[in-house]
Amino acid sequence: MSGKNVPSGGSERVHRPPPALTSLRERLRDTFWFAPTAGLLCVFVLWWVLSDLDTRIVAHLKAEGAYAELDELLSFAVDARTIVTTVSAAMMTFIGVVFSISLVAVQMASGQLTPRVVRIFVRSRISKLTLAVFLATFAFSLLVLTSYEGGAEPDPRRVTSAPLLQSLLTLGLVGLSLLLFVAYVSSTLRLMQVGPVLDHITRETLHSLARQQPGGAADEQSPEPAAVHVLREGRAGVLRDVAVARLVRSARRHGVVLRLVPRVGDFVVPGTPVFAVHGGAAPPPRSLGHTLSVGVERSLHQDPAFGLRQLVDIALRALSPSVHDPTTAVQCLDRIVQLLSVAVALPLATLHHRDRRGDVRLVQEVPGWTDLVDLAFEEIRWCAAGSPQVTRRLLAGLDDLLLLAAEERRRPLLRHRALLVEAVERTVPGTAGRAFALRPDRQGIA
């Protein structure tokens, strides 16, 4: 079986493997330790460089005999020492108070919306940058204090080094910390608002959909059974990411075609098949190692359905009897319809990843149009029958999507519309009440 023969699975589309650094960047974004740790390492390097420059400045002024200028610089350094000491003493307390308040805000947001909003905080660039700068300011101020020589008024003729540039940078870090504090508080407050959270989820989902755009037309293929299956080794968890480029290279080296059995977002357990190998023997486990990223929670990087899942979760919580917030559910439906209006024009079929010669080397299943429509509307429809605001918005959204959908994609939309009408007629008493609940309205109840 040549590299171009792949199992057929309906309509096909070709996809070029993404750069390997993309997956690494996404994994680092899902961590909260990398940016602060990198900031601390940069601080130590920067302190060492500035300490050497300060020593050279003092040595140069002494060699030139400019003791008056040196005395003025030492006076500035002594004055800045008070600020540096205050900063080193107060910064850790400041960090603790700020992030304690922030964690409370995140906990409130996760309780009101969905626990998945915590990942927005973890992936937030402003949160990581703020913590990195705060810790860097604290560590740098401690290092600067070790650079001071002499007493309150050091002798210009005896001093060998003075933290001149170091003191200036400390003051700059303090100013930057104050600016970031304002930006961080603003970002955290936005996390507690429904609109910005839904907008963030939608934008990430749209980016994930864009990464699954087809790269060209696929060749017609004849189905061929898999020769062997590769079983999952390692811990159980959610399939978060697939190292596509590495799998394509491995398949090309061994002259086979790999088919990924689980979809991104599936929960995989040890001993279950993860790859079906076509056209030859399975590559050695070492060549397939670290090609699948398994974690405790789904990620949006290669899983656009997870974005819809989050929007649906927020809508379901809003429609629960304990919360009863149909307006939030309507806002979620706004974003769901926005995402489906983009997805309705996409192929949404099997991804075929090719190598440099154009041969298909990796086949990957993704959710189809019917899968996305069912995910978006099924659970909300079950909970929405008693809320006319939600049923009106849901009908308007389905009608808008029917206008955009091609003929072959109208069936799941019509099915959900008919089931919604049936549920409202069964739940809402009175002809007038049913007619009101079944009147499409993009604002729910304008």
Tab-separated table of C-alpha atoms in Angstrom:
chain	number	residue	atom	x	y	z
A	1	MET	CA	0.000	0.000	0.000
A	2	SER	CA	1.537	3.290	-1.050
A	3	GLY	CA	1.629	6.444	0.978
A	4	LYS	CA	-1.301	7.812	-1.031
A	5	ASN	CA	-3.716	4.986	-0.194
A	6	VAL	CA	-5.792	5.849	2.827
A	7	PRO	CA	-9.047	4.552	4.228
A	8	SER	CA	-11.988	6.437	2.873
A	9	GLY	CA	-14.459	7.978	5.261
A	10	GLY	CA	-16.853	10.064	3.184
A	11	SER	CA	-15.750	13.477	2.051
A	12	GLU	CA	-12.068	14.206	2.480
A	13	ARG	CA	-9.867	17.208	2.826
A	14	VAL	CA	-6.136	17.679	2.907
A	15	HIS	CA	-4.315	19.438	5.685
A	16	ARG	CA	-0.670	20.377	5.941
A	17	PRO	CA	0.938	19.586	9.292
A	18	PRO	CA	1.346	22.634	11.547
A	19	PRO	CA	4.763	23.718	12.815
A	20	ALA	CA	6.086	21.660	15.722
A	21	LEU	CA	6.623	24.778	17.827
A	22	THR	CA	2.885	25.485	17.827
A	23	SER	CA	2.125	22.563	20.113
A	24	LEU	CA	4.955	23.491	22.460
A	25	ARG	CA	3.732	27.078	22.646
A	26	GLU	CA	0.219	25.910	23.449
A	27	ARG	CA	1.463	23.597	26.181
A	28	LEU	CA	3.440	26.403	27.770
A	29	ARG	CA	0.393	28.685	27.617
A	30	ASP	CA	-1.521	26.108	29.643
A	31	THR	CA	1.048	26.399	32.445
A	32	PHE	CA	1.317	29.188	34.975
A	33	TRP	CA	4.908	28.603	36.063
A	34	PHE	CA	6.851	29.194	32.854
A	35	ALA	CA	6.571	32.988	32.563
A	36	PRO	CA	7.405	33.754	36.242
A	37	THR	CA	10.318	31.304	36.170
A	38	ALA	CA	11.663	32.806	32.957
A	39	GLY	CA	11.281	36.275	34.486
A	40	LEU	CA	13.308	35.302	37.549
A	41	LEU	CA	16.075	33.840	35.404
A	42	CYS	CA	16.178	36.995	33.284
A	43	VAL	CA	16.400	39.095	36.445
A	44	PHE	CA	19.504	37.273	37.646
A	45	VAL	CA	21.179	37.680	34.252
A	46	LEU	CA	20.190	41.339	34.074
A	47	TRP	CA	21.468	42.017	37.608
A	48	TRP	CA	24.810	40.411	36.785
A	49	VAL	CA	25.170	42.535	33.625
A	50	LEU	CA	24.161	45.795	35.330
A	51	SER	CA	26.382	45.065	38.322
A	52	ASP	CA	29.354	44.718	35.989
A	53	LEU	CA	28.410	47.963	34.191
A	54	ASP	CA	28.087	49.824	37.511
A	55	THR	CA	31.547	48.650	38.514
A	56	ARG	CA	32.981	49.861	35.223
A	57	ILE	CA	31.261	53.248	35.583
A	58	VAL	CA	32.752	53.778	39.047
A	59	ALA	CA	36.177	52.642	37.873
A	60	HIS	CA	36.023	54.978	34.865
A	61	LEU	CA	35.057	58.016	36.969
A	62	LYS	CA	37.823	57.297	39.468
A	63	ALA	CA	40.333	56.921	36.659
A	64	GLU	CA	39.244	60.291	35.250
A	65	GLY	CA	39.430	61.869	38.687
A	66	ALA	CA	35.785	62.939	38.498
A	67	TYR	CA	35.168	62.515	42.214
A	68	ALA	CA	32.583	65.310	42.312
A	69	GLU	CA	30.415	63.588	39.712
A	70	LEU	CA	30.971	60.256	41.448
A	71	ASP	CA	29.886	61.758	44.757
A	72	GLU	CA	26.632	62.983	43.163
A	73	LEU	CA	25.945	59.530	41.733
A	74	LEU	CA	26.633	57.929	45.114
A	75	SER	CA	24.208	60.357	46.738
A	76	PHE	CA	21.540	59.293	44.240
A	77	ALA	CA	22.269	55.633	44.964
A	78	VAL	CA	21.996	56.227	48.722
A	79	ASP	CA	18.655	58.003	48.261
A	80	ALA	CA	17.389	55.184	46.060
A	81	ARG	CA	18.427	52.669	48.692
A	82	THR	CA	15.477	53.658	50.852
A	83	ILE	CA	13.075	52.984	48.005
A	84	VAL	CA	14.740	49.670	47.178
A	85	THR	CA	14.524	48.574	50.809
A	86	THR	CA	10.852	49.512	50.992
A	87	VAL	CA	10.114	47.699	47.739
A	88	SER	CA	11.844	44.506	48.863
A	89	ALA	CA	9.915	44.528	52.142
A	90	ALA	CA	6.475	45.265	50.696
A	91	MET	CA	6.429	43.499	47.339
A	92	MET	CA	5.763	39.952	48.598
A	93	THR	CA	2.893	41.168	50.765
A	94	PHE	CA	1.531	43.065	47.784
A	95	ILE	CA	1.765	39.950	45.596
A	96	GLY	CA	-0.029	37.828	48.181
A	97	VAL	CA	-2.909	40.259	48.645
A	98	VAL	CA	-3.407	40.889	44.917
A	99	PHE	CA	-3.464	37.249	43.901
A	100	SER	CA	-5.593	36.194	46.872
A	101	ILE	CA	-8.267	38.643	45.758
A	102	SER	CA	-7.860	37.434	42.176
A	103	LEU	CA	-8.311	33.781	43.121
A	104	VAL	CA	-11.511	34.674	44.953
A	105	ALA	CA	-12.743	36.466	41.831
A	106	VAL	CA	-11.882	33.462	39.656
A	107	GLN	CA	-13.682	31.147	42.074
A	108	MET	CA	-16.792	33.338	41.908
A	109	ALA	CA	-16.666	33.397	38.107
A	110	SER	CA	-16.291	29.617	37.906
A	111	GLY	CA	-19.257	29.179	40.228
A	112	GLN	CA	-21.481	31.544	38.273
A	113	LEU	CA	-20.445	30.438	34.761
A	114	THR	CA	-18.477	27.208	34.480
A	115	PRO	CA	-15.314	25.768	36.086
A	116	ARG	CA	-13.723	25.861	32.622
A	117	VAL	CA	-13.262	29.641	32.933
A	118	VAL	CA	-10.294	28.935	35.228
A	119	ARG	CA	-8.296	27.987	32.133
A	120	ILE	CA	-8.878	31.519	30.805
A	121	PHE	CA	-7.143	32.865	33.902
A	122	VAL	CA	-4.317	30.321	33.584
A	123	ARG	CA	-3.763	31.181	29.908
A	124	SER	CA	-4.092	34.935	30.433
A	125	ARG	CA	-0.962	36.733	29.260
A	126	ILE	CA	-1.572	39.733	31.518
A	127	SER	CA	-1.851	37.457	34.576
A	128	LYS	CA	1.429	35.729	33.829
A	129	LEU	CA	3.192	38.979	32.928
A	130	THR	CA	1.972	40.644	36.122
A	131	LEU	CA	3.165	37.811	38.347
A	132	ALA	CA	6.478	37.641	36.474
A	133	VAL	CA	7.117	41.390	36.888
A	134	PHE	CA	6.051	41.377	40.550
A	135	LEU	CA	8.387	38.502	41.394
A	136	ALA	CA	11.151	40.021	39.273
A	137	THR	CA	10.836	43.339	41.110
A	138	PHE	CA	11.053	41.586	44.479
A	139	ALA	CA	14.040	39.425	43.518
A	140	PHE	CA	15.862	42.287	41.796
A	141	SER	CA	15.428	44.606	44.775
A	142	LEU	CA	17.010	41.979	47.043
A	143	LEU	CA	19.929	41.575	44.663
A	144	VAL	CA	20.424	45.328	44.460
A	145	LEU	CA	20.650	45.582	48.241
A	146	THR	CA	23.643	43.229	48.161
A	147	SER	CA	25.457	45.643	45.820
A	148	TYR	CA	25.616	48.564	48.254
A	149	GLU	CA	28.968	49.271	49.889
A	150	GLY	CA	29.895	51.351	52.919
A	151	GLY	CA	27.592	53.147	55.303
A	152	ALA	CA	25.063	55.894	54.779
A	153	GLU	CA	27.600	58.143	53.027
A	154	PRO	CA	30.217	56.022	51.214
A	155	ASP	CA	33.631	57.551	50.440
A	156	PRO	CA	33.989	58.155	46.677
A	157	ARG	CA	37.732	57.352	46.865
A	158	ARG	CA	37.231	53.956	48.483
A	159	VAL	CA	34.071	52.643	46.910
A	160	THR	CA	34.589	50.147	44.085
A	161	SER	CA	31.015	49.759	42.934
A	162	ALA	CA	27.671	51.480	43.364
A	163	PRO	CA	24.262	50.226	42.158
A	164	LEU	CA	23.550	53.170	39.890
A	165	LEU	CA	21.958	51.454	36.901
A	166	GLN	CA	20.526	48.818	39.205
A	167	SER	CA	18.700	51.449	41.250
A	168	LEU	CA	17.307	53.056	38.091
A	169	LEU	CA	16.024	49.704	36.864
A	170	THR	CA	14.449	49.007	40.263
A	171	LEU	CA	12.541	52.270	40.058
A	172	GLY	CA	11.476	51.367	36.525
A	173	LEU	CA	10.250	47.949	37.671
A	174	VAL	CA	8.227	49.592	40.423
A	175	GLY	CA	6.543	51.879	37.903
A	176	LEU	CA	5.893	48.956	35.565
A	177	SER	CA	4.428	46.961	38.457
A	178	LEU	CA	1.951	49.745	39.211
A	179	LEU	CA	0.841	49.944	35.579
A	180	LEU	CA	0.464	46.180	35.335
A	181	PHE	CA	-1.479	46.145	38.595
A	182	VAL	CA	-4.102	48.429	37.046
A	183	ALA	CA	-4.241	46.329	33.872
A	184	TYR	CA	-4.409	43.110	35.870
A	185	VAL	CA	-7.287	44.290	38.046
A	186	SER	CA	-9.167	45.403	34.927
A	187	SER	CA	-8.571	42.018	33.293
A	188	THR	CA	-9.711	40.138	36.392
A	189	LEU	CA	-12.882	42.184	36.650
A	190	ARG	CA	-13.644	41.396	32.998
A	191	LEU	CA	-13.307	37.721	33.848
A	192	MET	CA	-16.281	38.116	36.202
A	193	GLN	CA	-18.473	39.503	33.398
A	194	VAL	CA	-20.382	37.165	31.114
A	195	GLY	CA	-19.848	39.072	27.864
A	196	PRO	CA	-16.030	39.199	27.885
A	197	VAL	CA	-15.797	35.521	28.910
A	198	LEU	CA	-18.073	34.438	26.068
A	199	ASP	CA	-16.151	36.645	23.635
A	200	HIS	CA	-12.848	35.103	24.726
A	201	ILE	CA	-14.168	31.559	24.276
A	202	THR	CA	-15.593	32.439	20.859
A	203	ARG	CA	-12.378	33.994	19.589
A	204	GLU	CA	-10.315	31.002	20.682
A	205	THR	CA	-12.791	28.627	19.046
A	206	LEU	CA	-12.713	30.579	15.791
A	207	HIS	CA	-8.922	30.376	15.780
A	208	SER	CA	-9.149	26.631	16.347
A	209	LEU	CA	-11.588	26.288	13.442
A	210	ALA	CA	-9.277	28.347	11.230
A	211	ARG	CA	-6.400	25.966	11.959
A	212	GLN	CA	-8.472	23.131	10.499
A	213	GLN	CA	-8.918	24.736	7.109
A	214	PRO	CA	-8.358	22.344	4.176
A	215	GLY	CA	-5.126	22.573	2.217
A	216	GLY	CA	-6.410	21.277	-1.125
A	217	ALA	CA	-8.490	18.592	-2.771
A	218	ALA	CA	-8.063	15.010	-1.650
A	219	ASP	CA	-7.645	12.134	-4.075
A	220	GLU	CA	-10.281	9.440	-4.371
A	221	GLN	CA	-9.153	6.494	-2.283
A	222	SER	CA	-10.256	2.900	-1.957
A	223	PRO	CA	-10.885	1.549	1.517
A	224	GLU	CA	-8.350	-0.874	2.900
A	225	PRO	CA	-8.437	-2.544	6.313
A	226	ALA	CA	-5.862	-1.608	8.901
A	227	ALA	CA	-2.987	-4.039	9.140
A	228	VAL	CA	-2.245	-3.450	12.828
A	229	HIS	CA	-3.311	-1.284	15.736
A	230	VAL	CA	-1.016	0.593	18.099
A	231	LEU	CA	-2.299	0.473	21.670
A	232	ARG	CA	-2.180	3.281	24.170
A	233	GLU	CA	0.708	3.179	26.632
A	234	GLY	CA	1.071	5.457	29.617
A	235	ARG	CA	-1.515	7.156	31.765
A	236	ALA	CA	-5.179	7.634	31.025
A	237	GLY	CA	-6.539	11.075	30.241
A	238	VAL	CA	-8.083	13.403	27.700
A	239	LEU	CA	-6.394	13.596	24.304
A	240	ARG	CA	-5.504	17.279	24.199
A	241	ASP	CA	-3.048	17.639	21.344
A	242	VAL	CA	-1.519	15.685	18.483
A	243	ALA	CA	2.025	16.290	17.237
A	244	VAL	CA	1.002	16.126	13.585
A	245	ALA	CA	4.370	17.012	12.048
A	246	ARG	CA	6.185	14.350	14.079
A	247	LEU	CA	3.621	11.680	13.163
A	248	VAL	CA	3.834	12.592	9.471
A	249	ARG	CA	7.634	12.279	9.545
A	250	SER	CA	7.457	8.928	11.342
A	251	ALA	CA	4.899	7.555	8.880
A	252	ARG	CA	6.982	8.738	5.917
A	253	ARG	CA	10.154	7.107	7.258
A	254	HIS	CA	8.382	3.768	7.662
A	255	GLY	CA	6.331	4.001	4.460
A	256	VAL	CA	2.925	3.684	6.158
A	257	VAL	CA	-0.244	5.675	6.704
A	258	LEU	CA	-1.412	6.288	10.274
A	259	ARG	CA	-5.041	6.801	11.227
A	260	LEU	CA	-5.712	8.379	14.606
A	261	VAL	CA	-8.451	6.281	16.220
A	262	PRO	CA	-9.656	8.636	18.997
A	263	ARG	CA	-10.642	12.194	18.239
A	264	VAL	CA	-9.014	15.115	20.008
A	265	GLY	CA	-11.047	15.579	23.187
A	266	ASP	CA	-11.721	11.850	23.711
A	267	PHE	CA	-10.730	10.157	26.962
A	268	VAL	CA	-8.159	7.442	26.270
A	269	VAL	CA	-7.152	4.626	28.591
A	270	PRO	CA	-4.115	2.308	28.449
A	271	GLY	CA	-4.554	-0.755	26.251
A	272	THR	CA	-7.029	0.798	23.825
A	273	PRO	CA	-6.136	1.451	20.138
A	274	VAL	CA	-4.828	4.930	19.347
A	275	PHE	CA	-3.402	4.357	15.850
A	276	ALA	CA	-4.406	2.131	12.966
A	277	VAL	CA	-1.466	1.443	10.644
A	278	HIS	CA	-2.096	0.968	6.912
A	279	GLY	CA	0.420	-0.284	4.377
A	280	GLY	CA	3.036	-1.969	6.545
A	281	ALA	CA	4.278	-2.768	10.014
A	282	ALA	CA	3.669	-0.387	12.873
A	283	PRO	CA	6.479	2.077	13.597
A	284	PRO	CA	8.442	1.310	16.761
A	285	PRO	CA	6.956	2.787	19.952
A	286	ARG	CA	9.941	5.095	20.308
A	287	SER	CA	9.100	6.905	17.057
A	288	LEU	CA	5.516	7.434	18.224
A	289	GLY	CA	6.469	8.504	21.724
A	290	HIS	CA	5.370	11.953	22.891
A	291	THR	CA	3.208	12.447	19.796
A	292	LEU	CA	-0.023	12.483	21.796
A	293	SER	CA	-0.522	14.976	24.603
A	294	VAL	CA	-2.836	13.571	27.281
A	295	GLY	CA	-4.050	15.694	30.192
A	296	VAL	CA	-6.807	16.048	32.719
A	297	GLU	CA	-8.865	18.545	30.704
A	298	ARG	CA	-9.570	19.365	27.085
A	299	SER	CA	-7.816	22.164	25.226
A	300	LEU	CA	-9.040	24.457	22.447
A	301	HIS	CA	-5.844	24.283	20.408
A	302	GLN	CA	-6.972	21.382	18.172
A	303	ASP	CA	-10.458	20.884	19.606
A	304	PRO	CA	-12.953	23.551	18.458
A	305	ALA	CA	-15.827	21.446	19.813
A	306	PHE	CA	-14.529	22.242	23.303
A	307	GLY	CA	-15.404	25.889	22.714
A	308	LEU	CA	-19.005	24.945	21.964
A	309	ARG	CA	-18.967	22.673	25.005
A	310	GLN	CA	-18.021	25.610	27.239
A	311	LEU	CA	-20.728	27.865	25.797
A	312	VAL	CA	-23.322	25.134	26.252
A	313	ASP	CA	-22.189	24.539	29.842
A	314	ILE	CA	-22.625	28.216	30.685
A	315	ALA	CA	-26.071	28.247	29.072
A	316	LEU	CA	-27.162	25.110	30.947
A	317	ARG	CA	-26.031	26.547	34.263
A	318	ALA	CA	-27.913	29.760	33.493
A	319	LEU	CA	-31.070	27.750	32.731
A	320	SER	CA	-30.827	25.610	35.868
A	321	PRO	CA	-33.583	26.202	38.470
A	322	SER	CA	-31.023	27.367	41.040
A	323	VAL	CA	-29.733	30.172	38.785
A	324	HIS	CA	-32.583	30.872	36.322
A	325	ASP	CA	-30.778	33.461	34.198
A	326	PRO	CA	-32.228	33.167	30.672
A	327	THR	CA	-30.487	36.358	29.537
A	328	THR	CA	-27.097	34.682	29.987
A	329	ALA	CA	-28.384	31.693	28.029
A	330	VAL	CA	-29.407	34.043	25.215
A	331	GLN	CA	-25.916	35.547	25.197
A	332	CYS	CA	-24.483	32.042	24.897
A	333	LEU	CA	-26.817	31.298	21.988
A	334	ASP	CA	-25.600	34.464	20.267
A	335	ARG	CA	-22.057	33.101	20.308
A	336	ILE	CA	-23.114	29.559	19.436
A	337	VAL	CA	-24.906	30.818	16.337
A	338	GLN	CA	-21.850	32.914	15.466
A	339	LEU	CA	-19.593	29.845	15.614
A	340	LEU	CA	-21.975	27.655	13.629
A	341	SER	CA	-22.367	30.366	10.995
A	342	VAL	CA	-18.633	30.019	10.377
A	343	ALA	CA	-18.580	26.223	10.620
A	344	VAL	CA	-21.500	25.842	8.178
A	345	ALA	CA	-19.214	26.863	5.308
A	346	LEU	CA	-16.328	24.554	6.311
A	347	PRO	CA	-15.843	21.018	4.922
A	348	LEU	CA	-15.780	19.468	8.432
A	349	ALA	CA	-14.616	16.098	7.154
A	350	THR	CA	-11.675	13.808	7.700
A	351	LEU	CA	-8.321	15.582	7.821
A	352	HIS	CA	-5.582	14.107	5.636
A	353	HIS	CA	-2.122	15.355	6.578
A	354	ARG	CA	0.453	15.091	3.777
A	355	ASP	CA	4.220	14.965	3.723
A	356	ARG	CA	6.423	17.158	1.521
A	357	ARG	CA	5.915	14.932	-1.517
A	358	GLY	CA	2.144	15.220	-1.233
A	359	ASP	CA	1.488	11.697	0.059
A	360	VAL	CA	-1.101	11.297	2.795
A	361	ARG	CA	0.573	10.078	5.971
A	362	LEU	CA	-1.878	10.818	8.785
A	363	VAL	CA	-5.673	10.546	8.781
A	364	GLN	CA	-7.517	12.335	11.564
A	365	GLU	CA	-11.243	12.394	12.289
A	366	VAL	CA	-12.861	15.664	13.383
A	367	PRO	CA	-16.442	16.412	14.453
A	368	GLY	CA	-18.834	16.715	11.532
A	369	TRP	CA	-21.542	19.299	10.987
A	370	THR	CA	-24.256	17.153	12.593
A	371	ASP	CA	-22.032	16.552	15.617
A	372	LEU	CA	-21.523	20.283	16.140
A	373	VAL	CA	-25.215	21.099	15.704
A	374	ASP	CA	-26.231	18.397	18.198
A	375	LEU	CA	-23.618	19.602	20.674
A	376	ALA	CA	-24.790	23.190	20.312
A	377	PHE	CA	-28.562	22.717	20.614
A	378	GLU	CA	-29.538	19.336	22.050
A	379	GLU	CA	-29.054	19.972	25.772
A	380	ILE	CA	-30.141	23.596	25.618
A	381	ARG	CA	-33.315	22.590	23.804
A	382	TRP	CA	-34.218	20.178	26.609
A	383	CYS	CA	-33.914	22.961	29.202
A	384	ALA	CA	-35.346	25.845	27.188
A	385	ALA	CA	-38.954	24.792	26.631
A	386	GLY	CA	-40.212	26.683	29.688
A	387	SER	CA	-38.320	29.908	28.936
A	388	PRO	CA	-39.850	31.905	26.051
A	389	GLN	CA	-36.845	34.226	25.942
A	390	VAL	CA	-34.566	31.286	25.129
A	391	THR	CA	-36.940	29.491	22.752
A	392	ARG	CA	-37.453	32.668	20.711
A	393	ARG	CA	-33.683	33.233	20.438
A	394	LEU	CA	-33.085	29.579	19.620
A	395	LEU	CA	-35.650	29.646	16.829
A	396	ALA	CA	-34.167	32.842	15.411
A	397	GLY	CA	-30.698	31.300	15.467
A	398	LEU	CA	-31.871	28.137	13.718
A	399	ASP	CA	-33.651	30.214	11.074
A	400	ASP	CA	-30.499	32.268	10.457
A	401	LEU	CA	-28.415	29.116	10.080
A	402	LEU	CA	-30.974	27.616	7.695
A	403	LEU	CA	-30.475	30.624	5.455
A	404	LEU	CA	-26.699	30.048	5.424
A	405	ALA	CA	-26.661	26.255	5.220
A	406	ALA	CA	-26.413	24.314	1.998
A	407	GLU	CA	-29.173	21.836	1.256
A	408	GLU	CA	-27.213	18.838	2.565
A	409	ARG	CA	-26.662	20.567	5.915
A	410	ARG	CA	-30.208	21.712	6.601
A	411	ARG	CA	-31.490	18.392	7.975
A	412	PRO	CA	-30.040	18.582	11.538
A	413	LEU	CA	-31.166	22.206	11.825
A	414	LEU	CA	-34.707	21.343	10.730
A	415	ARG	CA	-34.770	18.415	13.135
A	416	HIS	CA	-33.828	20.584	16.108
A	417	ARG	CA	-36.353	23.204	15.077
A	418	ALA	CA	-39.138	20.653	14.879
A	419	LEU	CA	-38.181	19.115	18.225
A	420	LEU	CA	-38.133	22.568	19.853
A	421	VAL	CA	-41.593	23.384	18.518
A	422	GLU	CA	-42.840	20.026	19.766
A	423	ALA	CA	-41.355	20.597	23.228
A	424	VAL	CA	-42.889	24.080	23.526
A	425	GLU	CA	-46.311	22.854	22.416
A	426	ARG	CA	-46.095	20.091	25.025
A	427	THR	CA	-44.851	22.345	27.836
A	428	VAL	CA	-46.461	25.778	27.431
A	429	PRO	CA	-50.204	25.936	28.214
A	430	GLY	CA	-52.462	28.095	26.096
A	431	THR	CA	-52.425	28.922	22.412
A	432	ALA	CA	-51.341	32.525	22.985
A	433	GLY	CA	-48.435	31.467	25.222
A	434	ARG	CA	-47.212	28.926	22.680
A	435	ALA	CA	-47.468	31.438	19.858
A	436	PHE	CA	-45.441	33.944	21.872
A	437	ALA	CA	-42.746	31.368	22.774
A	438	LEU	CA	-42.466	30.239	19.134
A	439	ARG	CA	-41.986	33.687	17.628
A	440	PRO	CA	-38.321	34.009	16.473
A	441	ASP	CA	-36.494	36.934	18.072
A	442	ARG	CA	-32.739	37.525	17.953
A	443	GLN	CA	-32.868	39.262	21.361
A	444	GLY	CA	-35.070	36.656	22.957
A	445	ILE	CA	-37.647	39.136	24.122
A	446	ALA	CA	-36.718	42.506	22.630
